Short mmCIF file of C-alpha atoms in Angstrom, two decimals:
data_model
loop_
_atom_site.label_atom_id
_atom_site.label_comp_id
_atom_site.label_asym_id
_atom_site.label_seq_id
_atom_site.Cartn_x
_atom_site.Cartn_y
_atom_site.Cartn_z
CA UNK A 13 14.33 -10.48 -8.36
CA UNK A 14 15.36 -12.39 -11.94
CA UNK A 15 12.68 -14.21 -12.81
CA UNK A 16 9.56 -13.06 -10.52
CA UNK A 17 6.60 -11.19 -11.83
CA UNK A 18 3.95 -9.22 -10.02
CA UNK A 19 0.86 -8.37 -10.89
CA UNK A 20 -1.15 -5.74 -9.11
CA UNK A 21 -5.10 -6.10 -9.23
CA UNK A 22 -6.72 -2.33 -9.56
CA UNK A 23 -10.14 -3.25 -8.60
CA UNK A 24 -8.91 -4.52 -4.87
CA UNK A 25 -5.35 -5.72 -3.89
CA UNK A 26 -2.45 -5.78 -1.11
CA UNK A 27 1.65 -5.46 -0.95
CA UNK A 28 2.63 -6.72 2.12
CA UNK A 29 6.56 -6.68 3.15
CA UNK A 30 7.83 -9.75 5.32
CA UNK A 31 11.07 -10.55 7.30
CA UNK A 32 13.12 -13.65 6.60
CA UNK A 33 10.89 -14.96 9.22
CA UNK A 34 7.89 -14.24 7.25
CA UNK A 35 6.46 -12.03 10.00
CA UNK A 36 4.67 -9.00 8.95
CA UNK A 37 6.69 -5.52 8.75
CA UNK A 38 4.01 -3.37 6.54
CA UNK A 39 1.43 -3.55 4.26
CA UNK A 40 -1.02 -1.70 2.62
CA UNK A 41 -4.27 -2.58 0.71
CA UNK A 42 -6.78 -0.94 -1.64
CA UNK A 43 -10.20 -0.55 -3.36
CA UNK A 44 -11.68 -2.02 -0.12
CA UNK A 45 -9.78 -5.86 -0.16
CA UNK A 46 -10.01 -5.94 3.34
CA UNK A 47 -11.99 -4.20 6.55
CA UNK A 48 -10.79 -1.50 7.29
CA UNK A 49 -8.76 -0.34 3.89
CA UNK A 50 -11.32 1.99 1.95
CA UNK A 51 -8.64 3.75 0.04
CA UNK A 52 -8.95 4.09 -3.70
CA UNK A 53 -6.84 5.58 -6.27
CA UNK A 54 -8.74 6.56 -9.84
CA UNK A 55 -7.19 6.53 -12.93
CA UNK A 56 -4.17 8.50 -13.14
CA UNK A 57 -3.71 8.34 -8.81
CA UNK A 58 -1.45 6.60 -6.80
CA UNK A 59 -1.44 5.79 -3.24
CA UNK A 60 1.40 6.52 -1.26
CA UNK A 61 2.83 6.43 2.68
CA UNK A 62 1.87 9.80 4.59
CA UNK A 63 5.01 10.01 6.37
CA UNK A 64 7.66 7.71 6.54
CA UNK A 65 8.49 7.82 10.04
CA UNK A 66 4.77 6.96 11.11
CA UNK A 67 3.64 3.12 10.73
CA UNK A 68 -0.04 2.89 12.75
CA UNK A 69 -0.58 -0.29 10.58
CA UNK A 70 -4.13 1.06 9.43
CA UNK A 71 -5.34 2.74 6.17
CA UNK A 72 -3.86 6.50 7.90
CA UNK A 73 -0.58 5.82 7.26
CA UNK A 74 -1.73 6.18 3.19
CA UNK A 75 -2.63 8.88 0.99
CA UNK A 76 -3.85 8.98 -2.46
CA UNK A 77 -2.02 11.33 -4.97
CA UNK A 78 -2.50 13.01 -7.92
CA UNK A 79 -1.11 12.82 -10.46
CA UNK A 80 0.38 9.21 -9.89
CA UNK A 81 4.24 9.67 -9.27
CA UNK A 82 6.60 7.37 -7.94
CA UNK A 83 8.28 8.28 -4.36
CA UNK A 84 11.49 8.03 -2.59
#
């Protein structure tokens, strides 16, 4: 979006997608920013969605992976 900038903290964070209604569709968080979410990705890691088709709305629907590597 022109004009928008995002900023994404490493040391505890979240992305969470909304509707037009502003209703929660997904989210995940990291480094422990919220009960529940112990995940962590070290330098040189990403996080990423297990499997696309699966959406529990809890930390097992992520994955850390190494190397980092952006995903379809």
């Amino acid at each position: 979006v022109a004009g928008m900038t995002l900023s994404l903290g490493n040391a505890g964070d979240e992305v969470r997608l909304l509707d037009a209604a502003n209703a929660e569709l997904d989210k995940v968080q990291w480094e422990r920013s919220a009960a529940g979410w112990p995940i962590a990705s070290p330098t040189g890691s990403s996080i990423k969605r297990t499997d696309p088709t699966v959406d529990t709305d809890t930390v097992a629907d992520w994955q850390v992976q190494t190397p980092a590597m952006p995903s379809n």
